[in-house]
Amino acid sequence: MLAKKTTWEIGDPQTAFTLPAKFFYDPEIFDEEKRNVFFKSWHCVCHESDVPEAGSFITENIFEQSVIVVRGRDNEVRAFHNVCQHRGNRLITERRGKVNVVFRCGYHSWSYGLDGALRAAPRSECLQGFDKGGHGLKSVRMEIFAGFVFINFDNNAQSVAEMCPGAEAEIRRFIPDLDNMRLIEEVDVSVNANWKVIQENSIEAYHFDLSGPVHKHLTSLIDYKSYTLKEYGNWWTYMAPPKAGVTAAYGKAINGASYQTDWFFNIGLFPNTTFYCFPFTDMLGTFIMIPTGPETSLLRFGYYGPNGQIPELTKAGIHWMNTELGPEDIALNLTTQKGLHSFGYDQGRYLVDAERSNQSEHLVHHFHKLYYQALRP
Ligand code: FES
Ligand SMILES: [Fe+2]
């Protein structure tokens, strides 16, 4: 039986051993991770267009914390803790919706304006010295970055823009129509794997040619040899140009398709947000790995497209992700999660070459490094 480590030597990617197995299932490490990583990092909630008009709201749950993002009558987007200031009832239970004027608590009807101010508290006139002004909803730090709404529980954290210099320009280079994208579909999938297992799988292309048949279809669409994986501090990209001469993708002819980019483009922001485009689709995908426990995650797939008619090939690409590529990777996530518990495994190696080639796993090491530095500052 191998001794399981609870510390890690970051080391050099070409010689280091991988992040030890316990970091993917141990409840104590998970508690540490909640406090030091997730309660101090930026969470991507939605695109600005998900709250299109006054009263449109969306909620985001991060462990036991819940946050409401709402557009006010002044067109400002704000974020509040999703909790009534009377006796602590959770205000909103839906993921998204619209209220006319106020949020009304379902318990004793305290009502809050879209700006968070307490508007009504039945029978409060019988209280001595009760000041409505002191009982508004509590704000949560929020930032719009690249058209997306991000929240953070840490008021001392660097802004997303400061944390990820250059990232927004890179997204806009591939999605020039970023500000006009609209949600096509949001799909939540529960995955019995630690969020890092899912992340690691997505940031290497070593497995593309070696795992399942759907990945082979992906490599048939791209110039796989030209796949690059680059790290830029707290963000990273992995991308490839389209393969020359491709005529069909996702079961449809490419002829007549419209798209903002024909590249397979992916950009990750630490810790758990990824934006991507599939080749030949007019789509921006969001891929967000939300931890729900040491060995469970909510994988949230968002698909955004241009206003108006969605091209057929784009629809086919979304269907392919939901029914083929996503499940093929999730199956690997589940078997990896099981394997990590084995008495016969603690650490492996990163397949990293000096050239940082298309099949090199340097981004996995980079991600582990960022993670470990955040976990044990
Ligand atoms: S807990 Fe909300 S009104 Fe009482
Ligand atoms: Fe994959």
Tab-separated table of N, CA and C in Angstrom, residues 3-7 19-35 38 63 193-197 291-296 337-338 340-342 346 371-372 375-376:
chain	number	residue	atom	x	y	z
A	3	ALA	N	2.003	5.060	0.614
A	3	ALA	CA	1.646	6.172	1.516
A	3	ALA	C	1.110	7.308	0.646
A	4	LYS	N	0.013	7.905	1.079
A	4	LYS	CA	-0.582	8.991	0.289
A	4	LYS	C	-0.115	10.333	0.849
A	5	LYS	N	0.458	11.158	-0.016
A	5	LYS	CA	1.027	12.443	0.428
A	5	LYS	C	-0.054	13.512	0.606
A	6	THR	N	0.206	14.453	1.508
A	6	THR	CA	-0.700	15.596	1.675
A	6	THR	C	0.016	16.919	1.385
A	7	THR	N	1.242	16.816	0.863
A	7	THR	CA	1.953	18.018	0.398
A	7	THR	C	2.512	17.694	-0.979
A	19	LEU	N	0.447	16.143	-8.920
A	19	LEU	CA	-0.238	16.500	-7.676
A	19	LEU	C	-0.755	15.199	-7.036
A	20	PRO	N	-0.416	14.950	-5.745
A	20	PRO	CA	-0.786	13.664	-5.145
A	20	PRO	C	-2.294	13.393	-5.139
A	21	ALA	N	-2.619	12.116	-5.136
A	21	ALA	CA	-4.009	11.661	-5.312
A	21	ALA	C	-4.969	12.233	-4.276
A	22	LYS	N	-4.515	12.390	-3.027
A	22	LYS	CA	-5.411	12.856	-1.957
A	22	LYS	C	-6.033	14.216	-2.241
A	23	PHE	N	-5.319	15.025	-3.054
A	23	PHE	CA	-5.839	16.359	-3.378
A	23	PHE	C	-7.116	16.276	-4.212
A	24	PHE	N	-7.462	15.061	-4.647
A	24	PHE	CA	-8.641	14.902	-5.493
A	24	PHE	C	-9.806	14.243	-4.755
A	25	TYR	N	-9.629	13.924	-3.462
A	25	TYR	CA	-10.773	13.345	-2.746
A	25	TYR	C	-10.785	13.589	-1.246
A	26	ASP	N	-9.708	14.063	-0.664
A	26	ASP	CA	-9.635	14.170	0.791
A	26	ASP	C	-10.538	15.301	1.313
A	27	PRO	N	-11.452	15.015	2.252
A	27	PRO	CA	-12.382	16.053	2.737
A	27	PRO	C	-11.677	17.230	3.413
A	28	GLU	N	-10.562	16.962	4.115
A	28	GLU	CA	-9.873	18.077	4.782
A	28	GLU	C	-9.211	19.007	3.771
A	29	ILE	N	-8.594	18.424	2.756
A	29	ILE	CA	-7.985	19.262	1.707
A	29	ILE	C	-9.086	20.033	0.976
A	30	PHE	N	-10.220	19.370	0.804
A	30	PHE	CA	-11.344	20.040	0.132
A	30	PHE	C	-11.821	21.266	0.936
A	31	ASP	N	-11.887	21.149	2.262
A	31	ASP	CA	-12.278	22.296	3.092
A	31	ASP	C	-11.278	23.446	2.949
A	32	GLU	N	-10.015	23.077	2.906
A	32	GLU	CA	-8.949	24.063	2.724
A	32	GLU	C	-9.123	24.756	1.362
A	33	GLU	N	-9.466	23.957	0.378
A	33	GLU	CA	-9.660	24.450	-0.993
A	33	GLU	C	-10.842	25.424	-1.071
A	34	LYS	N	-11.920	25.076	-0.366
A	34	LYS	CA	-13.083	25.981	-0.325
A	34	LYS	C	-12.654	27.343	0.192
A	35	ARG	N	-11.965	27.326	1.342
A	35	ARG	CA	-11.575	28.585	1.996
A	35	ARG	C	-10.547	29.356	1.181
A	38	PHE	N	-11.692	28.756	-3.524
A	38	PHE	CA	-12.990	29.158	-4.089
A	38	PHE	C	-13.619	30.377	-3.426
A	63	PHE	N	-20.925	26.259	-3.287
A	63	PHE	CA	-21.117	25.508	-2.039
A	63	PHE	C	-22.414	26.003	-1.391
A	193	ALA	N	-16.830	13.376	-9.977
A	193	ALA	CA	-15.375	13.535	-10.039
A	193	ALA	C	-15.022	14.885	-9.442
A	194	ASN	N	-13.826	14.976	-8.885
A	194	ASN	CA	-13.300	16.240	-8.398
A	194	ASN	C	-13.155	17.206	-9.578
A	195	TRP	N	-13.424	18.488	-9.339
A	195	TRP	CA	-13.384	19.475	-10.431
A	195	TRP	C	-12.025	19.514	-11.132
A	196	LYS	N	-10.938	19.209	-10.403
A	196	LYS	CA	-9.604	19.285	-11.015
A	196	LYS	C	-9.372	18.145	-12.004
A	197	VAL	N	-10.034	17.007	-11.755
A	197	VAL	CA	-9.940	15.894	-12.708
A	197	VAL	C	-10.531	16.333	-14.054
A	291	PRO	N	-17.300	22.936	-8.153
A	291	PRO	CA	-17.215	21.838	-7.190
A	291	PRO	C	-18.442	21.828	-6.290
A	292	THR	N	-18.956	20.648	-5.989
A	292	THR	CA	-20.075	20.536	-5.049
A	292	THR	C	-19.680	19.655	-3.863
A	293	GLY	N	-18.560	18.986	-3.966
A	293	GLY	CA	-18.044	18.142	-2.894
A	293	GLY	C	-16.662	17.679	-3.304
A	294	PRO	N	-15.945	16.964	-2.404
A	294	PRO	CA	-14.589	16.526	-2.760
A	294	PRO	C	-14.572	15.681	-4.036
A	295	GLU	N	-15.653	14.940	-4.265
A	295	GLU	CA	-15.663	14.045	-5.431
A	295	GLU	C	-16.895	14.232	-6.304
A	296	THR	N	-17.516	15.404	-6.211
A	296	THR	CA	-18.668	15.698	-7.072
A	296	THR	C	-18.541	17.112	-7.608
A	337	GLN	N	-11.294	9.376	-11.444
A	337	GLN	CA	-11.637	9.608	-10.037
A	337	GLN	C	-11.550	8.306	-9.243
A	338	LYS	N	-12.038	7.222	-9.837
A	338	LYS	CA	-11.970	5.920	-9.152
A	338	LYS	C	-10.513	5.500	-8.959
A	340	LEU	N	-7.816	7.204	-8.695
A	340	LEU	CA	-7.034	8.002	-7.746
A	340	LEU	C	-7.110	7.466	-6.324
A	341	HIS	N	-8.167	6.717	-6.013
A	341	HIS	CA	-8.311	6.138	-4.673
A	341	HIS	C	-7.446	4.897	-4.460
A	342	SER	N	-6.905	4.362	-5.527
A	342	SER	CA	-6.239	3.060	-5.432
A	342	SER	C	-5.077	3.083	-4.440
A	346	ASP	N	-0.240	7.006	-6.181
A	346	ASP	CA	-0.240	8.306	-5.499
A	346	ASP	C	0.120	9.443	-6.450
A	371	TYR	N	-2.941	26.197	-8.598
A	371	TYR	CA	-3.837	25.657	-7.579
A	371	TYR	C	-3.116	25.550	-6.232
A	372	TYR	N	-1.929	24.961	-6.259
A	372	TYR	CA	-1.206	24.708	-5.006
A	372	TYR	C	-0.777	26.023	-4.356
A	375	LEU	N	-3.856	27.367	-2.767
A	375	LEU	CA	-4.277	26.532	-1.628
A	375	LEU	C	-3.407	26.767	-0.405
A	376	ARG	N	-2.091	26.820	-0.643
A	376	ARG	CA	-1.130	26.970	0.475
A	376	ARG	C	-0.281	28.206	0.202
